[in-house]
GROMACS .gro file of C-alpha atoms in nm:
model
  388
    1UNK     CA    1  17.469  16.561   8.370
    2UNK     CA    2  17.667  16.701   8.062
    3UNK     CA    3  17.670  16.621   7.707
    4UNK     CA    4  18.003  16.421   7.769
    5UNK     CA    5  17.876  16.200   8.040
    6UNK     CA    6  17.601  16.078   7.793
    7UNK     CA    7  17.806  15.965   7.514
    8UNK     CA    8  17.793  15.610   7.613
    9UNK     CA    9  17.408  15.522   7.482
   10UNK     CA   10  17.309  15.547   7.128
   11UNK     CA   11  17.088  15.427   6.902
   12UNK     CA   12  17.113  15.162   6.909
   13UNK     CA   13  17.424  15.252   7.170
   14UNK     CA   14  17.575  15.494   6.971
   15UNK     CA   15  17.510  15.883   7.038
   16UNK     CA   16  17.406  16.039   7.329
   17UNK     CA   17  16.988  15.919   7.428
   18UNK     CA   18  16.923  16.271   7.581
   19UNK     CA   19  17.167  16.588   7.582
   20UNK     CA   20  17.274  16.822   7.821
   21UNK     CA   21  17.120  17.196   7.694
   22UNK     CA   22  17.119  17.455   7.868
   23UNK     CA   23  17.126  17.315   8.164
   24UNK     CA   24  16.826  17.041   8.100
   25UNK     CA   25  16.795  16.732   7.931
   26UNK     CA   26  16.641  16.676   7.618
   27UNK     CA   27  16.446  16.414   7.707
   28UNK     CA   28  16.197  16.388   7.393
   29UNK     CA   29  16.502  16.230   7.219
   30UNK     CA   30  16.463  15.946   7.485
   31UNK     CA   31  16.125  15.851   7.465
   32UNK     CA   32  16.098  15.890   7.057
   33UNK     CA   33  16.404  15.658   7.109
   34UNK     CA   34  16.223  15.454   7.338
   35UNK     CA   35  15.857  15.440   7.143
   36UNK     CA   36  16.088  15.330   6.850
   37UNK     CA   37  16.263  15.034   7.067
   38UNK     CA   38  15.944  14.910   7.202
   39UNK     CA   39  15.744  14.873   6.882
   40UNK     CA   40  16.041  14.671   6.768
   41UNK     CA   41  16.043  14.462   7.056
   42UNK     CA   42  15.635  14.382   7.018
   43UNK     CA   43  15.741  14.312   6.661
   44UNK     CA   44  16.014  14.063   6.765
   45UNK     CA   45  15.858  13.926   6.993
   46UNK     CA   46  15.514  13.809   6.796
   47UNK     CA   47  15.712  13.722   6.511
   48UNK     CA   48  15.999  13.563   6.693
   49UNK     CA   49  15.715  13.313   6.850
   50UNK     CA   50  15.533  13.225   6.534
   51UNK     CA   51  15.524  13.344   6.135
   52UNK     CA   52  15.281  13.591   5.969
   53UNK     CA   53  15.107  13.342   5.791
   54UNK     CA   54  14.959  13.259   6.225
   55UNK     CA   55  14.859  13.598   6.356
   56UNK     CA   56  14.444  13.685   6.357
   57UNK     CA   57  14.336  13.952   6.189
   58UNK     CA   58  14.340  14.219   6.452
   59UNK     CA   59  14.714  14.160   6.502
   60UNK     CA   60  14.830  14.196   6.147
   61UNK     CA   61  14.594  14.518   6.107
   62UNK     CA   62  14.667  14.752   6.328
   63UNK     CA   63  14.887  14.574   6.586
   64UNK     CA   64  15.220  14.417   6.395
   65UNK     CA   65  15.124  14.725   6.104
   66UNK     CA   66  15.238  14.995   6.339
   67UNK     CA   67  15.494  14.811   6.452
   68UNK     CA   68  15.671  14.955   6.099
   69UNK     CA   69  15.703  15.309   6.204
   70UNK     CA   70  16.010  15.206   6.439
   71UNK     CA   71  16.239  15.147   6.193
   72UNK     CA   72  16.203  15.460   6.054
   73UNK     CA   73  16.205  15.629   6.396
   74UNK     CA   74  16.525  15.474   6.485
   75UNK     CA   75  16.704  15.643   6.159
   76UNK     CA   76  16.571  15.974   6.209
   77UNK     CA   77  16.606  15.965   6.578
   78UNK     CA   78  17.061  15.844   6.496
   79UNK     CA   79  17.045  16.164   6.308
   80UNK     CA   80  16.857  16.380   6.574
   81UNK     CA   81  17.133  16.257   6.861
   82UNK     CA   82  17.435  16.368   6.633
   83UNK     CA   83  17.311  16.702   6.534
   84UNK     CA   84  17.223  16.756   6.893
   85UNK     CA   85  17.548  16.631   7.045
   86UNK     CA   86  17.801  16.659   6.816
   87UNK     CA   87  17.791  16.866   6.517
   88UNK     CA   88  17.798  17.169   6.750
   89UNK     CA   89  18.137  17.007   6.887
   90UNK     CA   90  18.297  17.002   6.511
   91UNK     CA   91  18.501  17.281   6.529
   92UNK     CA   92  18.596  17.250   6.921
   93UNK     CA   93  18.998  17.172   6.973
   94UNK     CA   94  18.886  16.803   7.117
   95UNK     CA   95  18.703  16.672   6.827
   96UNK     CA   96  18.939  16.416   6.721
   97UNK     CA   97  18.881  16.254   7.055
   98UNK     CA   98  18.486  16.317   6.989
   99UNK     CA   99  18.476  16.158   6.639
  100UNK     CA  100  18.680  15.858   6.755
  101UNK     CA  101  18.486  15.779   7.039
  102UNK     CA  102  18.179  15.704   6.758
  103UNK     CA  103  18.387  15.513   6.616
  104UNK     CA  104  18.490  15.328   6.854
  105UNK     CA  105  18.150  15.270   6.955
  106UNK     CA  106  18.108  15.169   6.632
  107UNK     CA  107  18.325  14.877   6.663
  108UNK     CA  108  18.145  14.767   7.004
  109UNK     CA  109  17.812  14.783   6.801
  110UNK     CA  110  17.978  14.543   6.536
  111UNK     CA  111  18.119  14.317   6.820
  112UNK     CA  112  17.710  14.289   6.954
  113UNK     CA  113  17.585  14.237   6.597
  114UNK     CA  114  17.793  13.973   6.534
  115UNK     CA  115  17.714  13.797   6.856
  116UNK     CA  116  17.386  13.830   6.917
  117UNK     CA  117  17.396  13.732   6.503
  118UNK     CA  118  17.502  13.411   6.677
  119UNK     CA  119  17.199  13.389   6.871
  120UNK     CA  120  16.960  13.478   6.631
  121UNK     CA  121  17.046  13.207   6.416
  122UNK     CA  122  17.220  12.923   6.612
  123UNK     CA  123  16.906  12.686   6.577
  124UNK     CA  124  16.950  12.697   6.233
  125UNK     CA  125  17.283  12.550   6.206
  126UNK     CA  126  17.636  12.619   6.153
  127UNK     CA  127  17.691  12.710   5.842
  128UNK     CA  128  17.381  12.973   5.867
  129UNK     CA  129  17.578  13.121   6.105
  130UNK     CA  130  17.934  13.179   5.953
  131UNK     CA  131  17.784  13.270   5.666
  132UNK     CA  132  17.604  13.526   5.867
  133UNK     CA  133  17.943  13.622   6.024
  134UNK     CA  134  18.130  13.634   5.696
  135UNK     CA  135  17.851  13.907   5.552
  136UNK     CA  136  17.747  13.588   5.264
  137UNK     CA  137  17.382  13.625   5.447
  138UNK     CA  138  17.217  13.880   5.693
  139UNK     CA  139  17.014  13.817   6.032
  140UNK     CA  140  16.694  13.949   6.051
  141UNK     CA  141  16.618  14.019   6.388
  142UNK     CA  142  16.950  14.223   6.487
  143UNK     CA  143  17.008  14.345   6.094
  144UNK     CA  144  16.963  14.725   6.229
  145UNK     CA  145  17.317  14.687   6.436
  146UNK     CA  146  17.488  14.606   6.125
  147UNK     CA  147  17.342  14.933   5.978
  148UNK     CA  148  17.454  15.158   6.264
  149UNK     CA  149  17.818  14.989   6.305
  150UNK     CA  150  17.878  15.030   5.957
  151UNK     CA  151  17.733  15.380   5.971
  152UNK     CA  152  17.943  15.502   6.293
  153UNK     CA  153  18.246  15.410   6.082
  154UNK     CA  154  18.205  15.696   5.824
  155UNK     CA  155  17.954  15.935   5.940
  156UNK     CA  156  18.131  16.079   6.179
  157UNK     CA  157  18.443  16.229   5.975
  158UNK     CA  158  18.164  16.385   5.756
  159UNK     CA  159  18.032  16.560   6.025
  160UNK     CA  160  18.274  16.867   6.030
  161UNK     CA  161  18.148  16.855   5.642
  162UNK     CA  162  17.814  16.851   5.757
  163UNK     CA  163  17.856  17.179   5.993
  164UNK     CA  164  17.982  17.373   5.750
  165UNK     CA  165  17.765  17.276   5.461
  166UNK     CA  166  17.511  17.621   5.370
  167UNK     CA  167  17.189  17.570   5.487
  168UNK     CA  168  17.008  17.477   5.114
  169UNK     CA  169  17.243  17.273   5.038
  170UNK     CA  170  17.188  17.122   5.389
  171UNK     CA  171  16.788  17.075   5.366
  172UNK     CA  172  16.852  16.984   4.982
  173UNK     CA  173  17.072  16.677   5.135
  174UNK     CA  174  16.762  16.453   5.171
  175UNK     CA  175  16.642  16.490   4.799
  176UNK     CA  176  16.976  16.476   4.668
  177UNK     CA  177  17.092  16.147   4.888
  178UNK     CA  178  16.777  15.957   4.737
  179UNK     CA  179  16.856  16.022   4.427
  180UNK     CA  180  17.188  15.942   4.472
  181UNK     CA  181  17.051  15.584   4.580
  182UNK     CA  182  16.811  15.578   4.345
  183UNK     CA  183  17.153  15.628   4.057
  184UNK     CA  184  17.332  15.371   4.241
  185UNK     CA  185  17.038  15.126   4.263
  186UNK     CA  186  16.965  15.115   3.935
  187UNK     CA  187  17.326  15.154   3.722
  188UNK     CA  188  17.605  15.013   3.924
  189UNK     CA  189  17.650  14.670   3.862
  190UNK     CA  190  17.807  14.510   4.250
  191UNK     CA  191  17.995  14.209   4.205
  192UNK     CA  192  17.941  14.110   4.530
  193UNK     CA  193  17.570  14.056   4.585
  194UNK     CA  194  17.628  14.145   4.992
  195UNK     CA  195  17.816  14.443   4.899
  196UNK     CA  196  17.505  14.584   4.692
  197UNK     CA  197  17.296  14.488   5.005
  198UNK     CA  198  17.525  14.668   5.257
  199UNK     CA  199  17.471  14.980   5.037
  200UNK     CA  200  17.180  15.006   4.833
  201UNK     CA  201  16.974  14.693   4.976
  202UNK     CA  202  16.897  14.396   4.749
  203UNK     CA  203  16.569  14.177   4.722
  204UNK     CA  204  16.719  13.842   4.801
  205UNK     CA  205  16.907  13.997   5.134
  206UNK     CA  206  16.790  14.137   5.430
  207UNK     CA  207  16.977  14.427   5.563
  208UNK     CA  208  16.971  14.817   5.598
  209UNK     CA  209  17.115  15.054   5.326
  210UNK     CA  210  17.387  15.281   5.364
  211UNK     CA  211  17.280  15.469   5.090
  212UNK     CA  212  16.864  15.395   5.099
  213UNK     CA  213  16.861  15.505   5.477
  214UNK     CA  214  17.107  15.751   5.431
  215UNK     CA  215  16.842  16.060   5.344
  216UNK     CA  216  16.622  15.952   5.690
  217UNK     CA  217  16.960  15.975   5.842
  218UNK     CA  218  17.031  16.370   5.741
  219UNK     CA  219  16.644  16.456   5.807
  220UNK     CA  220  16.731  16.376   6.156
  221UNK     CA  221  17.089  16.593   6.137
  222UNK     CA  222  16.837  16.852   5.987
  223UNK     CA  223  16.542  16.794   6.289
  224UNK     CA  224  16.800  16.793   6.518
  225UNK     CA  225  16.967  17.151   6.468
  226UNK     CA  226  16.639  17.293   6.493
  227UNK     CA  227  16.550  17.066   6.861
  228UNK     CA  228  16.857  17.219   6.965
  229UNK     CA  229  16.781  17.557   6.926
  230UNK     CA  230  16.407  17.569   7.047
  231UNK     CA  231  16.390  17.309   7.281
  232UNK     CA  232  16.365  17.557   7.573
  233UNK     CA  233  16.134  17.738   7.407
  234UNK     CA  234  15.829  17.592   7.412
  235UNK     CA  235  15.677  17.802   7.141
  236UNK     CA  236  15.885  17.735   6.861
  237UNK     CA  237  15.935  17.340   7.026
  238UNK     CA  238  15.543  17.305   6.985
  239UNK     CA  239  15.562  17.463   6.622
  240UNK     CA  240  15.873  17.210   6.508
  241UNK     CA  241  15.648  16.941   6.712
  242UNK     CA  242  15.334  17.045   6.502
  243UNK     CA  243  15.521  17.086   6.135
  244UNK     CA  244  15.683  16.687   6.223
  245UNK     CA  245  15.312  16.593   6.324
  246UNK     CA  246  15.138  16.724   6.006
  247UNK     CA  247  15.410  16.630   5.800
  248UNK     CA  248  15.362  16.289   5.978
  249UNK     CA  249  14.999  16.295   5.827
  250UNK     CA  250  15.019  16.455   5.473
  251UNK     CA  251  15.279  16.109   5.419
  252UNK     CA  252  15.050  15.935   5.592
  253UNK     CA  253  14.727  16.076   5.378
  254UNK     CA  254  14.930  15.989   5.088
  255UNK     CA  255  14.979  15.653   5.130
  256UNK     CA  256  14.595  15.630   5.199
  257UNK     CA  257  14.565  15.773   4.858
  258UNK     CA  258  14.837  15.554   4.647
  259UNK     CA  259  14.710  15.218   4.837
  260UNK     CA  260  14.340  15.238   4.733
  261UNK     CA  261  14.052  15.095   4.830
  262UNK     CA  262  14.004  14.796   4.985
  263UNK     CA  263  14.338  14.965   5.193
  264UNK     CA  264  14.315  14.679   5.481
  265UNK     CA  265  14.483  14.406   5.245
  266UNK     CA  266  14.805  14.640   5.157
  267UNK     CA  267  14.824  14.725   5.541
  268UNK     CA  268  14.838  14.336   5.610
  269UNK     CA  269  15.120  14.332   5.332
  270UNK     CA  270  15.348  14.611   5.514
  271UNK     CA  271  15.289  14.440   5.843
  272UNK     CA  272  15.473  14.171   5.665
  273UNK     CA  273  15.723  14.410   5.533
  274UNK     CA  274  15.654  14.374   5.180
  275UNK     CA  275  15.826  14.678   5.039
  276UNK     CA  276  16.072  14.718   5.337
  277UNK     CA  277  16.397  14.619   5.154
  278UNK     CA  278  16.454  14.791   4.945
  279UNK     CA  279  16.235  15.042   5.038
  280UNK     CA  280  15.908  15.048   4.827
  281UNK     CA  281  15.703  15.383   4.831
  282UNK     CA  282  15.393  15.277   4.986
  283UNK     CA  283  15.633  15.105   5.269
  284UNK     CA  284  15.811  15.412   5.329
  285UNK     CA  285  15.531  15.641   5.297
  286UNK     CA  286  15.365  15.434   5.550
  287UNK     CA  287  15.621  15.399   5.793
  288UNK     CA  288  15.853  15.749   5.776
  289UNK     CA  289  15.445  15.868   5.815
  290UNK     CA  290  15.430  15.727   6.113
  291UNK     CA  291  15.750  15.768   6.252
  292UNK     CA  292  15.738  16.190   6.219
  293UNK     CA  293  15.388  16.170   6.421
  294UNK     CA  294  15.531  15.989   6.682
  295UNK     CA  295  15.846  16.211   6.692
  296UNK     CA  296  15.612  16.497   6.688
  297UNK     CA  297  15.399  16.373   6.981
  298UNK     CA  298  15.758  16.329   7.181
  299UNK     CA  299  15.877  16.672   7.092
  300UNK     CA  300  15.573  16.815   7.188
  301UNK     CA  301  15.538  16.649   7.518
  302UNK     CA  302  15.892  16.738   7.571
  303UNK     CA  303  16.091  16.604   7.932
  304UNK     CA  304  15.685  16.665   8.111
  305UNK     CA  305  15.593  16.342   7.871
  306UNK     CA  306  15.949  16.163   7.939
  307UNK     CA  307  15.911  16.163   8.278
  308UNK     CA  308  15.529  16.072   8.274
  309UNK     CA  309  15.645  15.749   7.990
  310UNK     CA  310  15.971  15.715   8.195
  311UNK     CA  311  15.971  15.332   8.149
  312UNK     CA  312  15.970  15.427   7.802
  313UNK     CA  313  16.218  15.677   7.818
  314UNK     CA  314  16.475  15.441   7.969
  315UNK     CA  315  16.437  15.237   7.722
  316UNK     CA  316  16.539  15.459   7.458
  317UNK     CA  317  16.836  15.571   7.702
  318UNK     CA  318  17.023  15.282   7.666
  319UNK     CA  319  16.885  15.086   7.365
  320UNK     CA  320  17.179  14.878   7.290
  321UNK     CA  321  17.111  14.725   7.623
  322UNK     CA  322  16.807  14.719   7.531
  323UNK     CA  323  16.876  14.527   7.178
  324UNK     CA  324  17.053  14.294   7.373
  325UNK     CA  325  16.805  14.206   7.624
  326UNK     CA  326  16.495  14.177   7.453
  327UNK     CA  327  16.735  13.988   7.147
  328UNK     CA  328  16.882  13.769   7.440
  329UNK     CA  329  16.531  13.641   7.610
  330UNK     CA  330  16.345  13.610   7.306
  331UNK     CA  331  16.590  13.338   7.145
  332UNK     CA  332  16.763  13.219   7.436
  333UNK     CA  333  16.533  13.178   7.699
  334UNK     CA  334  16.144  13.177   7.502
  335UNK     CA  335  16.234  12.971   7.195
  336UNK     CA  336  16.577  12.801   7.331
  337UNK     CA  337  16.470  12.699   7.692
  338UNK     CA  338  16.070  12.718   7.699
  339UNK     CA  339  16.039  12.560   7.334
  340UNK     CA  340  15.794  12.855   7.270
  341UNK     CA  341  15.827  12.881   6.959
  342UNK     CA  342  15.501  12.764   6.718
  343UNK     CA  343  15.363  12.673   7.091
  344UNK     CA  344  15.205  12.942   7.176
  345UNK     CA  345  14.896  13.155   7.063
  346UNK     CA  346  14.912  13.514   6.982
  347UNK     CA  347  14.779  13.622   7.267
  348UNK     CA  348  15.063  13.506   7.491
  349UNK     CA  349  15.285  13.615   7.270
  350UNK     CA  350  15.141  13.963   7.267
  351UNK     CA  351  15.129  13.962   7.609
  352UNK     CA  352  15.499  13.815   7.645
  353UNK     CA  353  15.617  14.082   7.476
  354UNK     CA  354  15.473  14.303   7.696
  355UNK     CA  355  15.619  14.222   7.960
  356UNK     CA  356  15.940  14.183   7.756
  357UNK     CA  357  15.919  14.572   7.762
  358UNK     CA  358  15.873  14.600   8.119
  359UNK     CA  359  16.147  14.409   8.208
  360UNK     CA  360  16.386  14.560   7.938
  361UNK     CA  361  16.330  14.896   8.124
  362UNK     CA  362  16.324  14.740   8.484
  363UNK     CA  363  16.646  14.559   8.372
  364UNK     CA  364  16.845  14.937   8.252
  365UNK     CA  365  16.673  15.102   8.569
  366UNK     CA  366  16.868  14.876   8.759
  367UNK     CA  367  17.203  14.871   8.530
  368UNK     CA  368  17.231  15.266   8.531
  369UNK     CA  369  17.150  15.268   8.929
  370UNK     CA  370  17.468  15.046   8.987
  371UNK     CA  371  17.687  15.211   8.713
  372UNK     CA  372  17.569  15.551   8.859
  373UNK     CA  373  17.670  15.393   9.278
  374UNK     CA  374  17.988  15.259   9.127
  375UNK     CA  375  18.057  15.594   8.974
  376UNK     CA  376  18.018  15.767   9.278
  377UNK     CA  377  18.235  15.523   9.492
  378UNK     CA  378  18.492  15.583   9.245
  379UNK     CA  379  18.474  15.942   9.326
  380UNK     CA  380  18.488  15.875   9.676
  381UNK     CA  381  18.794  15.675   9.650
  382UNK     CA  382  18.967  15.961   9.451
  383UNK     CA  383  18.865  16.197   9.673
  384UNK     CA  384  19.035  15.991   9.990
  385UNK     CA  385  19.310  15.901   9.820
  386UNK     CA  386  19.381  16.314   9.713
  387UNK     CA  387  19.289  16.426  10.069
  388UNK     CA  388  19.542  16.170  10.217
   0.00000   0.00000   0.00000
């Protein structure tokens, strides 16, 4: 399967899940995808059943905890799939076509926010929901959508930028975009309190940063070119795998450090995502920690640990579908039809969304077998049709 023929998934739904290379797939993009999807869905699903405040100890600390690397996953993971897919295609004669087919998946990923916005927050009346609609408030459950829409709109006509940026200036990008945020953040006055949100994040609103994601987003483009390169090698893969891994751990060790002792109580806080917007440093030590071991371990496992996690993987190949399942069944049919919401005890929740995973990837399985029969009968009626 080529490059092309994947640009219909992202994440969420945007950029290709795996990529053609050399004739294989890069499946380790898939299943960090995927990890990153299914944390968030055991995170939606406990907390879309029943607040903080109601989960015993052992699920704060480590369950819903570790639930935080995803975020961070997903971010770095959007920047992996472009520099893999299509900042090689930059200078090719057919890049206009390229760039505006992200942004045109752009605009389907803003027509999904918006409506499963709807369903996040229709039990809470009308006017939560327009203003929701009219950016005046922000979901919380399907906020991430809003970030990659919004993010599909301009990325991709800096990507020709990008690819011909030299390479300091490239690995400085991280550094200098924080900073940049960090400016922004603290000496631009936004007349519009959403605006501020939509860019740098504000305290009162919950939503994802243009600007304060933005340097996860180019460690990815930067992660990315190297996968590229050395993914058939499986020396240098296992050395970028190791380097993201102990990376992963110095952040990690560093948090450890900056939290103190007792460190359970400020683990209970992240679970709770104190310091996730805007991002606080013991938040994003914490979670971008976590996130780089976890990338690590996929890059290191490479398509061997795709295929062996392949329920996992197929969840990260399609995780707009799989944003809209797991958004769908939680609020429509758990809290909407069952009445499970406050009615149940963790455990079932837990365990609900656990199966909420299985039947996300069951439910793509199934989707990309029928897209892939109708494809092929489509083929088979051109083929007729030419032959007659």
């Amino acid at each position: 399967m080529s490059a092309d023929s994947l640009a219909t998934t992202a994440a969420p739904g945007t950029v290709p899940a795996a990529v053609a290379v050399r004739g294989g797939r890069i499946g380790s993009i898939d299943l960090a995808r995927g990890l990153a999807v299914c944390l968030m869905i055991v995170s939606h699903g406990t907390n879309g059943l029943m607040p903080y405040a109601d989960f015993p100890d052992w699920g704060q600390v480590p369950v819903h905890a570790l639930t935080k690397f995803s975020s961070s996953l997903f971010f770095i993971v959007f920047g992996i799939a472009l520099a893999v897919a299509f900042v090689p295609k930059t200078a090719a004669p057919d890049w206009p076509g390229r760039r505006n087919h992200l942004v045109r998946r752009g605009l389907l990923v803003l027509f999904w926010y918006k409506l499963l916005t709807v369903v996040e927050l229709w039990d809470r009346g009308r006017d939560a929901v327009v203003d929701a609609l009219l950016y005046r408030s922000f979901p919380s459950f399907v906020e991430i959508l809003g970030f990659y829409a919004i993010a599909l709109l301009w990325i991709p006509w800096l990507l020709p930028l990008w690819a011909r940026t030299p390479a300091w200036l490239r690995w400085a990008s991280p550094l200098l975009a924080g900073g940049l945020w960090w400016w922004v953040s603290g000496h631009v006055d936004f007349d519009s309190r959403p605006l501020r949100a939509v860019l740098v994040e504000d305290h009162e609103l919950y939503t994802w940063g243009q600007l304060s994601r933005l340097p996860l987003v180019l460690l990815g483009l930067l992660l990315g070119g190297l996968l590229r390169r050395w993914d058939q090698e499986a020396r240098s893969r296992l050395l970028l795998a190791g380097g993201s891994v102990v990376a992963g751990l110095l952040l990690l060790a560093a948090f450890a450090h900056l939290a103190g002792e007792p460190l359970r109580p400020v683990l209970v806080e992240i679970g709770r995502n104190h310091g996730k917007h805007p991002p606080g440093l013991l938040f994003s030590l914490f979670s971008v920690g976590g996130a780089l071991v976890l990338l690590g371990l996929s890059v290191a496992g490479g398509n061997l640990l795709a295929r062996a996690l392949r329920p996992l993987a197929v969840v990260g190949s399609d995780s707009l579908m799989a944003f809209i399942v797991h958004i769908s069944v939680i609020f429509l049919l758990l809290r909407g039809t069952l009445g499970y919401y406050q009615a149940v005890s963790y455990e079932h929740a837990l365990l609900l969304s656990g199966g909420l995973v299985v039947a996300t990837a069951a439910w793509i399985a199934l989707w990309q077998a029928l897209r892939a029969r109708l494809r092929q009968w489509r083929e088979r009626q051109r083929g007729a049709a030419h032959a007659g």
